[in-house]
């Protein structure tokens, strides 16, 4: 019967209908007939579905959180969250266990990164897992094959993940400093090393042209992929800047940050996407004893990308005690994790805060806005 439908109607009409179905129904159709299976698995349909999804306004939240299983062991899960017409957040799928490939003794050292093309990366210093959470497939990347010379040490500063539209491939990269130590054990004679992994050819390689001294990076500094480049909060000469790595040219450049408020006991920054523009959250370090009733958060938007003069201050929020901002959803819902571990939503328009019944170990939550893609990835056994 199904094959008869496929023969009766033009393929273009069938595809037009399929593009309007939720992805979970499309995936179920693969089991209905060989004809549907072949169509849905084809690169032609996957590309059409990808282009349709990229222009769709429909998106959800993917939340990674960790829960304690026993005294020294943690379990990480993905939660899939959507909202109703009144912006109440609810889970739309059962939680998905993160494959036990990361360390289970730490919950604060990982990075969750969206490529904006269907795959996400969960990274630790030396471990990276790529996921398509829609198809439930993943790949644990092979370790870098490059060895450190005898007598040298390696300090991994940061890493990232993104999509190169020119070569149509995904790239993972890792920035480290290779150095020696003096007679007293202090680092000296360090040089920057950048390693890049290309998913399509399954190969790690070193960049030979990284001869400039990069700004100071720390592993958990806020970062994100945007406009074909990866962006980090970094510092140079006691000033904060946004460091960018172009996914295609594989060169670094800097973006100057706006002049934001400074807080006496520490100022923190978070990169976000707001109104489809690169945005910057500036807020006080609450752990240092600041007063959340008087300190404020600023949200800045770069209206024209890479144009310093286009920075504008969009919001100034007083009394929002956040130390772990996660993501801005729908351009006006800020999600963050409270010090007690609960997920909090804050409505930027209505100045309303809600505590949600979603709990994780403090500082363990990571969140991205995600769309459902069919982007293939070889699943490991």
mmCIF file of C-alpha atoms in Angstrom:
data_model
loop_
_atom_site.group_PDB
_atom_site.id
_atom_site.type_symbol
_atom_site.label_atom_id
_atom_site.label_comp_id
_atom_site.label_asym_id
_atom_site.label_seq_id
_atom_site.Cartn_x
_atom_site.Cartn_y
_atom_site.Cartn_z
ATOM 1 C CA UNK A 1 0.000 0.000 0.000
ATOM 2 C CA UNK A 2 2.760 2.446 0.962
ATOM 3 C CA UNK A 3 4.789 1.631 -2.130
ATOM 4 C CA UNK A 4 1.607 2.164 -4.121
ATOM 5 C CA UNK A 5 1.281 5.683 -2.698
ATOM 6 C CA UNK A 6 4.877 6.400 -3.631
ATOM 7 C CA UNK A 7 4.156 5.291 -7.218
ATOM 8 C CA UNK A 8 0.833 7.118 -7.435
ATOM 9 C CA UNK A 9 2.087 10.574 -6.393
ATOM 10 C CA UNK A 10 5.139 12.500 -7.618
ATOM 11 C CA UNK A 11 8.192 12.299 -5.369
ATOM 12 C CA UNK A 12 8.245 16.099 -5.049
ATOM 13 C CA UNK A 13 4.752 16.001 -3.530
ATOM 14 C CA UNK A 14 5.736 13.244 -1.092
ATOM 15 C CA UNK A 15 8.781 15.253 0.007
ATOM 16 C CA UNK A 16 6.637 18.378 0.387
ATOM 17 C CA UNK A 17 4.385 16.460 2.803
ATOM 18 C CA UNK A 18 7.270 14.859 4.697
ATOM 19 C CA UNK A 19 8.910 18.226 5.372
ATOM 20 C CA UNK A 20 5.851 19.228 7.377
ATOM 21 C CA UNK A 21 5.994 16.236 9.677
ATOM 22 C CA UNK A 22 7.901 16.086 12.969
ATOM 23 C CA UNK A 23 11.184 14.252 12.568
ATOM 24 C CA UNK A 24 10.127 11.396 14.841
ATOM 25 C CA UNK A 25 7.351 10.493 12.338
ATOM 26 C CA UNK A 26 9.751 10.689 9.410
ATOM 27 C CA UNK A 27 12.093 8.289 11.199
ATOM 28 C CA UNK A 28 9.216 5.880 11.828
ATOM 29 C CA UNK A 29 8.436 5.846 8.100
ATOM 30 C CA UNK A 30 11.837 4.251 7.510
ATOM 31 C CA UNK A 31 10.366 1.086 9.008
ATOM 32 C CA UNK A 32 7.230 1.153 6.863
ATOM 33 C CA UNK A 33 8.690 0.313 3.477
ATOM 34 C CA UNK A 34 11.981 -0.039 1.655
ATOM 35 C CA UNK A 35 10.976 2.806 -0.659
ATOM 36 C CA UNK A 36 10.479 5.227 2.241
ATOM 37 C CA UNK A 37 13.681 4.001 3.854
ATOM 38 C CA UNK A 38 15.681 4.708 0.697
ATOM 39 C CA UNK A 39 14.158 8.175 0.325
ATOM 40 C CA UNK A 40 14.662 9.280 3.926
ATOM 41 C CA UNK A 41 18.245 7.959 3.988
ATOM 42 C CA UNK A 42 19.194 9.661 0.706
ATOM 43 C CA UNK A 43 21.555 12.635 0.751
ATOM 44 C CA UNK A 44 19.065 14.424 -1.519
ATOM 45 C CA UNK A 45 16.262 14.293 1.064
ATOM 46 C CA UNK A 46 18.631 14.960 3.997
ATOM 47 C CA UNK A 47 19.870 18.151 2.318
ATOM 48 C CA UNK A 48 16.349 19.331 1.506
ATOM 49 C CA UNK A 49 15.253 18.614 5.077
ATOM 50 C CA UNK A 50 18.312 20.465 6.426
ATOM 51 C CA UNK A 51 17.582 23.589 4.368
ATOM 52 C CA UNK A 52 13.928 23.498 5.409
ATOM 53 C CA UNK A 53 14.859 23.118 9.092
ATOM 54 C CA UNK A 54 17.380 25.970 8.991
ATOM 55 C CA UNK A 55 14.638 28.376 7.912
ATOM 56 C CA UNK A 56 12.077 27.024 10.372
ATOM 57 C CA UNK A 57 11.172 29.067 13.448
ATOM 58 C CA UNK A 58 10.488 25.897 15.434
ATOM 59 C CA UNK A 59 13.155 25.032 17.973
ATOM 60 C CA UNK A 60 13.543 23.407 21.364
ATOM 61 C CA UNK A 61 16.034 23.393 24.206
ATOM 62 C CA UNK A 62 18.538 20.620 24.695
ATOM 63 C CA UNK A 63 19.639 20.554 28.313
ATOM 64 C CA UNK A 64 22.537 18.487 29.593
ATOM 65 C CA UNK A 65 22.618 17.985 33.368
ATOM 66 C CA UNK A 66 24.330 15.662 35.806
ATOM 67 C CA UNK A 67 22.870 13.894 38.825
ATOM 68 C CA UNK A 68 24.712 12.153 41.635
ATOM 69 C CA UNK A 69 24.467 8.360 41.634
ATOM 70 C CA UNK A 70 26.642 7.724 44.670
ATOM 71 C CA UNK A 71 29.369 9.479 46.674
ATOM 72 C CA UNK A 72 31.907 9.727 43.841
ATOM 73 C CA UNK A 73 29.920 8.953 40.704
ATOM 74 C CA UNK A 74 27.649 11.056 38.495
ATOM 75 C CA UNK A 75 25.247 10.322 35.673
ATOM 76 C CA UNK A 76 24.701 12.755 32.773
ATOM 77 C CA UNK A 77 21.432 13.004 30.852
ATOM 78 C CA UNK A 78 20.018 15.033 27.970
ATOM 79 C CA UNK A 79 16.592 16.606 28.561
ATOM 80 C CA UNK A 80 14.452 17.861 25.662
ATOM 81 C CA UNK A 81 12.388 20.914 26.576
ATOM 82 C CA UNK A 82 9.712 22.901 24.737
ATOM 83 C CA UNK A 83 7.143 25.516 25.746
ATOM 84 C CA UNK A 84 3.384 25.837 25.435
ATOM 85 C CA UNK A 85 1.477 28.928 24.337
ATOM 86 C CA UNK A 86 2.031 30.513 27.763
ATOM 87 C CA UNK A 87 5.794 29.861 27.733
ATOM 88 C CA UNK A 88 5.582 27.133 30.368
ATOM 89 C CA UNK A 89 8.537 24.792 29.862
ATOM 90 C CA UNK A 90 7.978 21.039 29.740
ATOM 91 C CA UNK A 91 9.859 17.943 28.653
ATOM 92 C CA UNK A 92 8.765 16.710 25.221
ATOM 93 C CA UNK A 93 10.744 13.450 25.130
ATOM 94 C CA UNK A 94 12.019 11.094 27.814
ATOM 95 C CA UNK A 95 15.486 11.946 29.103
ATOM 96 C CA UNK A 96 18.338 10.374 27.150
ATOM 97 C CA UNK A 97 21.325 8.962 29.003
ATOM 98 C CA UNK A 98 24.629 10.383 27.805
ATOM 99 C CA UNK A 99 26.855 7.454 26.773
ATOM 100 C CA UNK A 100 29.276 6.672 29.574
ATOM 101 C CA UNK A 101 32.313 7.938 27.686
ATOM 102 C CA UNK A 102 33.049 11.024 29.773
ATOM 103 C CA UNK A 103 34.537 11.117 33.225
ATOM 104 C CA UNK A 104 31.954 10.250 35.880
ATOM 105 C CA UNK A 105 33.852 11.913 38.733
ATOM 106 C CA UNK A 106 33.437 15.483 37.490
ATOM 107 C CA UNK A 107 30.377 17.441 36.343
ATOM 108 C CA UNK A 108 31.748 20.932 35.697
ATOM 109 C CA UNK A 109 34.494 20.438 33.105
ATOM 110 C CA UNK A 110 32.467 19.710 29.952
ATOM 111 C CA UNK A 111 31.314 21.986 27.109
ATOM 112 C CA UNK A 112 28.115 21.506 25.098
ATOM 113 C CA UNK A 113 28.459 23.043 21.628
ATOM 114 C CA UNK A 114 25.967 23.354 18.780
ATOM 115 C CA UNK A 115 27.155 23.387 15.157
ATOM 116 C CA UNK A 116 23.805 24.797 13.919
ATOM 117 C CA UNK A 117 23.744 22.001 11.315
ATOM 118 C CA UNK A 118 22.393 19.024 13.201
ATOM 119 C CA UNK A 119 25.360 17.755 15.194
ATOM 120 C CA UNK A 120 26.397 18.779 18.681
ATOM 121 C CA UNK A 121 29.615 18.170 20.584
ATOM 122 C CA UNK A 122 30.115 17.332 24.231
ATOM 123 C CA UNK A 123 33.749 18.069 25.010
ATOM 124 C CA UNK A 124 36.165 17.598 27.858
ATOM 125 C CA UNK A 125 39.866 18.406 27.721
ATOM 126 C CA UNK A 126 40.849 15.203 25.911
ATOM 127 C CA UNK A 127 37.499 13.614 25.069
ATOM 128 C CA UNK A 128 34.911 14.620 22.468
ATOM 129 C CA UNK A 129 31.611 12.945 21.606
ATOM 130 C CA UNK A 130 29.577 14.082 18.613
ATOM 131 C CA UNK A 131 25.805 13.534 18.720
ATOM 132 C CA UNK A 132 22.777 13.758 16.554
ATOM 133 C CA UNK A 133 20.260 13.635 19.389
ATOM 134 C CA UNK A 134 17.355 13.505 16.924
ATOM 135 C CA UNK A 135 18.461 10.191 15.407
ATOM 136 C CA UNK A 136 20.120 9.056 18.681
ATOM 137 C CA UNK A 137 23.437 8.416 16.904
ATOM 138 C CA UNK A 138 26.833 9.431 18.249
ATOM 139 C CA UNK A 139 30.546 9.075 17.657
ATOM 140 C CA UNK A 140 33.343 9.073 20.210
ATOM 141 C CA UNK A 141 36.232 10.773 18.419
ATOM 142 C CA UNK A 142 39.650 9.124 18.360
ATOM 143 C CA UNK A 143 42.296 10.800 20.527
ATOM 144 C CA UNK A 144 44.817 13.110 18.935
ATOM 145 C CA UNK A 145 47.783 11.073 17.664
ATOM 146 C CA UNK A 146 50.325 13.839 18.262
ATOM 147 C CA UNK A 147 52.812 13.163 21.019
ATOM 148 C CA UNK A 148 54.521 15.748 23.190
ATOM 149 C CA UNK A 149 58.351 15.636 22.961
ATOM 150 C CA UNK A 150 60.220 14.300 25.943
ATOM 151 C CA UNK A 151 60.844 16.998 28.526
ATOM 152 C CA UNK A 152 57.838 19.051 27.401
ATOM 153 C CA UNK A 153 54.401 19.468 28.943
ATOM 154 C CA UNK A 154 50.993 20.277 27.482
ATOM 155 C CA UNK A 155 48.297 22.529 28.927
ATOM 156 C CA UNK A 156 45.000 22.379 27.023
ATOM 157 C CA UNK A 157 43.513 25.868 27.015
ATOM 158 C CA UNK A 158 40.255 25.430 25.120
ATOM 159 C CA UNK A 159 38.451 23.681 22.301
ATOM 160 C CA UNK A 160 35.577 24.148 19.925
ATOM 161 C CA UNK A 161 33.343 22.638 17.269
ATOM 162 C CA UNK A 162 31.603 23.946 14.164
ATOM 163 C CA UNK A 163 30.559 23.484 10.573
ATOM 164 C CA UNK A 164 32.662 24.495 7.566
ATOM 165 C CA UNK A 165 30.176 25.368 4.806
ATOM 166 C CA UNK A 166 32.866 25.499 2.098
ATOM 167 C CA UNK A 167 34.000 21.887 2.458
ATOM 168 C CA UNK A 168 30.646 20.739 3.891
ATOM 169 C CA UNK A 169 32.240 19.108 6.907
ATOM 170 C CA UNK A 170 32.357 19.369 10.685
ATOM 171 C CA UNK A 171 35.534 20.319 12.540
ATOM 172 C CA UNK A 172 36.659 19.855 16.123
ATOM 173 C CA UNK A 173 39.664 21.807 17.306
ATOM 174 C CA UNK A 174 41.766 22.011 20.420
ATOM 175 C CA UNK A 175 44.115 24.800 21.532
ATOM 176 C CA UNK A 176 46.971 23.999 23.872
ATOM 177 C CA UNK A 177 50.282 25.342 25.051
ATOM 178 C CA UNK A 178 53.367 23.134 24.852
ATOM 179 C CA UNK A 179 56.126 24.242 27.197
ATOM 180 C CA UNK A 180 59.124 23.297 29.284
ATOM 181 C CA UNK A 181 59.793 24.068 32.945
ATOM 182 C CA UNK A 182 62.677 25.877 34.566
ATOM 183 C CA UNK A 183 64.677 24.457 37.449
ATOM 184 C CA UNK A 184 62.022 25.666 39.898
ATOM 185 C CA UNK A 185 59.110 24.047 38.060
ATOM 186 C CA UNK A 186 57.736 27.197 36.442
ATOM 187 C CA UNK A 187 56.587 27.096 32.773
ATOM 188 C CA UNK A 188 58.864 28.653 30.178
ATOM 189 C CA UNK A 189 59.439 28.628 26.406
ATOM 190 C CA UNK A 190 55.795 27.886 25.595
ATOM 191 C CA UNK A 191 54.259 27.840 22.131
ATOM 192 C CA UNK A 192 50.662 27.568 20.946
ATOM 193 C CA UNK A 193 49.518 24.382 19.263
ATOM 194 C CA UNK A 194 46.190 24.003 17.424
ATOM 195 C CA UNK A 195 44.921 20.579 16.396
ATOM 196 C CA UNK A 196 41.972 20.135 14.035
ATOM 197 C CA UNK A 197 39.855 17.031 13.495
ATOM 198 C CA UNK A 198 37.747 16.721 10.328
ATOM 199 C CA UNK A 199 34.804 14.382 10.694
ATOM 200 C CA UNK A 200 34.405 13.515 7.012
ATOM 201 C CA UNK A 201 37.929 12.166 6.610
ATOM 202 C CA UNK A 202 38.406 11.042 10.239
ATOM 203 C CA UNK A 203 41.831 12.682 10.603
ATOM 204 C CA UNK A 204 43.563 14.914 13.155
ATOM 205 C CA UNK A 205 46.096 17.446 11.870
ATOM 206 C CA UNK A 206 48.153 20.322 13.240
ATOM 207 C CA UNK A 207 47.922 23.886 12.000
ATOM 208 C CA UNK A 208 51.299 25.145 10.819
ATOM 209 C CA UNK A 209 50.430 28.830 10.550
ATOM 210 C CA UNK A 210 49.650 29.555 14.220
ATOM 211 C CA UNK A 211 52.664 31.707 14.944
ATOM 212 C CA UNK A 212 50.950 34.601 16.689
ATOM 213 C CA UNK A 213 50.581 34.738 20.457
ATOM 214 C CA UNK A 214 46.920 34.095 21.163
ATOM 215 C CA UNK A 215 44.981 35.859 23.915
ATOM 216 C CA UNK A 216 44.624 34.103 27.260
ATOM 217 C CA UNK A 217 41.985 31.361 27.196
ATOM 218 C CA UNK A 218 40.526 29.216 29.936
ATOM 219 C CA UNK A 219 38.669 25.967 29.297
ATOM 220 C CA UNK A 220 35.306 27.033 30.734
ATOM 221 C CA UNK A 221 35.291 30.558 29.315
ATOM 222 C CA UNK A 222 32.007 31.165 27.496
ATOM 223 C CA UNK A 223 32.148 30.255 23.799
ATOM 224 C CA UNK A 224 29.862 29.620 20.817
ATOM 225 C CA UNK A 225 29.753 28.926 17.088
ATOM 226 C CA UNK A 226 28.302 31.722 14.928
ATOM 227 C CA UNK A 227 28.579 33.024 11.354
ATOM 228 C CA UNK A 228 31.059 30.338 10.268
ATOM 229 C CA UNK A 229 33.457 31.061 13.130
ATOM 230 C CA UNK A 230 33.992 29.923 16.688
ATOM 231 C CA UNK A 231 34.029 32.621 19.396
ATOM 232 C CA UNK A 232 35.510 32.695 22.909
ATOM 233 C CA UNK A 233 35.714 35.201 25.732
ATOM 234 C CA UNK A 234 39.465 35.795 26.096
ATOM 235 C CA UNK A 235 41.813 38.383 27.557
ATOM 236 C CA UNK A 236 44.924 40.218 26.415
ATOM 237 C CA UNK A 237 46.891 42.926 28.213
ATOM 238 C CA UNK A 238 44.323 42.883 31.068
ATOM 239 C CA UNK A 239 41.494 43.627 28.652
ATOM 240 C CA UNK A 240 38.711 41.260 27.604
ATOM 241 C CA UNK A 241 38.128 40.555 23.929
ATOM 242 C CA UNK A 242 36.247 38.019 21.787
ATOM 243 C CA UNK A 243 38.640 35.642 20.042
ATOM 244 C CA UNK A 244 37.365 34.160 16.753
ATOM 245 C CA UNK A 245 38.497 31.136 14.758
ATOM 246 C CA UNK A 246 37.290 31.041 11.159
ATOM 247 C CA UNK A 247 36.071 27.532 10.361
ATOM 248 C CA UNK A 248 37.091 27.778 6.687
ATOM 249 C CA UNK A 249 40.357 29.756 6.629
ATOM 250 C CA UNK A 250 41.390 28.411 10.064
ATOM 251 C CA UNK A 251 42.830 31.788 11.046
ATOM 252 C CA UNK A 252 42.273 33.667 14.293
ATOM 253 C CA UNK A 253 41.069 37.236 14.713
ATOM 254 C CA UNK A 254 39.731 39.432 17.510
ATOM 255 C CA UNK A 255 36.473 41.303 18.066
ATOM 256 C CA UNK A 256 36.547 44.230 20.468
ATOM 257 C CA UNK A 257 34.013 44.089 23.295
ATOM 258 C CA UNK A 258 31.835 47.057 24.293
ATOM 259 C CA UNK A 259 32.631 49.135 27.356
ATOM 260 C CA UNK A 260 30.510 47.369 29.964
ATOM 261 C CA UNK A 261 29.994 47.859 33.663
ATOM 262 C CA UNK A 262 32.741 46.558 35.947
ATOM 263 C CA UNK A 263 32.069 44.979 39.312
ATOM 264 C CA UNK A 264 34.383 45.431 42.264
ATOM 265 C CA UNK A 265 34.796 41.760 43.155
ATOM 266 C CA UNK A 266 34.711 40.274 39.668
ATOM 267 C CA UNK A 267 33.008 40.651 36.283
ATOM 268 C CA UNK A 268 31.867 37.663 34.250
ATOM 269 C CA UNK A 269 30.820 37.429 30.592
ATOM 270 C CA UNK A 270 28.699 35.042 28.548
ATOM 271 C CA UNK A 271 28.299 34.863 24.759
ATOM 272 C CA UNK A 272 24.750 34.275 23.536
ATOM 273 C CA UNK A 273 22.578 34.571 20.450
ATOM 274 C CA UNK A 274 19.828 37.205 20.647
ATOM 275 C CA UNK A 275 17.770 38.564 17.739
ATOM 276 C CA UNK A 276 20.020 36.404 15.507
ATOM 277 C CA UNK A 277 22.962 38.598 16.551
ATOM 278 C CA UNK A 278 26.115 37.966 18.563
ATOM 279 C CA UNK A 279 25.294 39.073 22.106
ATOM 280 C CA UNK A 280 27.167 39.540 25.361
ATOM 281 C CA UNK A 281 25.942 39.113 28.929
ATOM 282 C CA UNK A 282 27.879 41.011 31.596
ATOM 283 C CA UNK A 283 27.188 40.210 35.260
ATOM 284 C CA UNK A 284 28.870 40.144 38.700
ATOM 285 C CA UNK A 285 30.591 37.168 40.260
ATOM 286 C CA UNK A 286 28.118 36.258 42.999
ATOM 287 C CA UNK A 287 30.536 33.830 44.641
ATOM 288 C CA UNK A 288 32.733 36.763 45.632
ATOM 289 C CA UNK A 289 30.118 38.199 47.959
ATOM 290 C CA UNK A 290 28.397 40.803 45.794
ATOM 291 C CA UNK A 291 24.856 41.930 46.552
ATOM 292 C CA UNK A 292 22.326 40.550 44.030
ATOM 293 C CA UNK A 293 19.778 43.170 45.109
ATOM 294 C CA UNK A 294 21.905 46.035 43.830
ATOM 295 C CA UNK A 295 24.247 44.531 41.232
ATOM 296 C CA UNK A 296 23.006 44.312 37.688
ATOM 297 C CA UNK A 297 23.260 42.308 34.480
ATOM 298 C CA UNK A 298 23.778 43.957 31.127
ATOM 299 C CA UNK A 299 22.874 42.373 27.782
ATOM 300 C CA UNK A 300 24.626 43.830 24.732
ATOM 301 C CA UNK A 301 23.871 43.063 21.071
ATOM 302 C CA UNK A 302 26.207 43.496 18.095
ATOM 303 C CA UNK A 303 23.613 44.460 15.476
ATOM 304 C CA UNK A 304 26.106 44.338 12.578
ATOM 305 C CA UNK A 305 28.537 41.489 12.956
ATOM 306 C CA UNK A 306 32.197 42.446 13.475
ATOM 307 C CA UNK A 307 31.344 46.183 13.514
ATOM 308 C CA UNK A 308 32.360 47.602 16.883
ATOM 309 C CA UNK A 309 30.154 50.690 16.541
ATOM 310 C CA UNK A 310 27.065 48.474 16.254
ATOM 311 C CA UNK A 311 27.234 47.281 19.883
ATOM 312 C CA UNK A 312 24.117 48.436 21.763
ATOM 313 C CA UNK A 313 23.010 47.795 25.339
ATOM 314 C CA UNK A 314 19.645 46.071 24.996
ATOM 315 C CA UNK A 315 18.795 45.250 28.623
ATOM 316 C CA UNK A 316 19.862 46.265 32.118
ATOM 317 C CA UNK A 317 18.512 43.889 34.769
ATOM 318 C CA UNK A 318 18.754 44.545 38.506
ATOM 319 C CA UNK A 319 18.524 41.866 41.183
ATOM 320 C CA UNK A 320 18.918 38.740 39.035
ATOM 321 C CA UNK A 321 21.182 36.402 41.054
ATOM 322 C CA UNK A 322 22.678 34.324 38.251
ATOM 323 C CA UNK A 323 26.132 32.813 38.145
ATOM 324 C CA UNK A 324 25.525 30.245 35.414
ATOM 325 C CA UNK A 325 23.594 31.716 32.436
ATOM 326 C CA UNK A 326 22.801 28.987 29.926
ATOM 327 C CA UNK A 327 20.958 30.296 26.875
ATOM 328 C CA UNK A 328 18.512 32.940 25.653
ATOM 329 C CA UNK A 329 15.470 31.300 24.077
ATOM 330 C CA UNK A 330 12.945 32.983 21.765
ATOM 331 C CA UNK A 331 14.968 36.194 22.212
ATOM 332 C CA UNK A 332 13.409 36.967 25.592
ATOM 333 C CA UNK A 333 13.619 33.922 27.900
ATOM 334 C CA UNK A 334 16.923 33.675 29.750
ATOM 335 C CA UNK A 335 17.638 30.275 31.254
ATOM 336 C CA UNK A 336 20.170 29.808 34.024
ATOM 337 C CA UNK A 337 20.962 27.386 36.829
ATOM 338 C CA UNK A 338 20.523 28.511 40.410
ATOM 339 C CA UNK A 339 23.111 27.871 43.100
ATOM 340 C CA UNK A 340 20.813 25.162 44.490
ATOM 341 C CA UNK A 341 20.867 23.362 41.117
ATOM 342 C CA UNK A 342 17.398 24.145 39.740
ATOM 343 C CA UNK A 343 16.724 25.425 36.230
ATOM 344 C CA UNK A 344 15.424 29.005 36.286
ATOM 345 C CA UNK A 345 13.678 30.939 33.516
ATOM 346 C CA UNK A 346 13.611 34.732 33.421
ATOM 347 C CA UNK A 347 11.311 36.644 31.070
ATOM 348 C CA UNK A 348 13.224 39.683 29.808
ATOM 349 C CA UNK A 349 9.995 41.359 28.666
ATOM 350 C CA UNK A 350 7.828 40.758 31.732
ATOM 351 C CA UNK A 351 10.598 40.806 34.366
ATOM 352 C CA UNK A 352 9.317 37.482 35.722
ATOM 353 C CA UNK A 353 11.373 34.619 37.128
ATOM 354 C CA UNK A 354 10.232 30.991 37.481
ATOM 355 C CA UNK A 355 11.916 28.055 39.171
ATOM 356 C CA UNK A 356 11.359 24.897 37.133
ATOM 357 C CA UNK A 357 11.139 21.386 38.467
ATOM 358 C CA UNK A 358 14.337 20.369 36.676
ATOM 359 C CA UNK A 359 17.316 19.708 38.928
ATOM 360 C CA UNK A 360 20.992 18.945 38.362
ATOM 361 C CA UNK A 361 24.184 19.109 40.327
ATOM 362 C CA UNK A 362 25.224 22.758 40.792
ATOM 363 C CA UNK A 363 27.141 24.138 37.785
ATOM 364 C CA UNK A 364 26.504 20.935 35.785
ATOM 365 C CA UNK A 365 23.861 22.293 33.412
ATOM 366 C CA UNK A 366 24.631 23.164 29.794
ATOM 367 C CA UNK A 367 21.985 24.209 27.258
ATOM 368 C CA UNK A 368 21.647 24.978 23.568
ATOM 369 C CA UNK A 369 18.789 25.859 21.246
ATOM 370 C CA UNK A 370 18.425 22.970 18.845
ATOM 371 C CA UNK A 371 16.516 21.989 15.739
ATOM 372 C CA UNK A 372 15.896 18.443 14.556
ATOM 373 C CA UNK A 373 18.083 17.361 11.632
ATOM 374 C CA UNK A 374 18.736 14.115 9.792
ATOM 375 C CA UNK A 375 22.460 14.889 9.566
ATOM 376 C CA UNK A 376 24.129 11.444 9.405
ATOM 377 C CA UNK A 377 26.828 10.311 11.765
ATOM 378 C CA UNK A 378 28.262 6.854 11.989
ATOM 379 C CA UNK A 379 27.024 5.213 15.152
ATOM 380 C CA UNK A 380 29.633 3.374 17.188
ATOM 381 C CA UNK A 381 28.928 -0.050 18.540
#
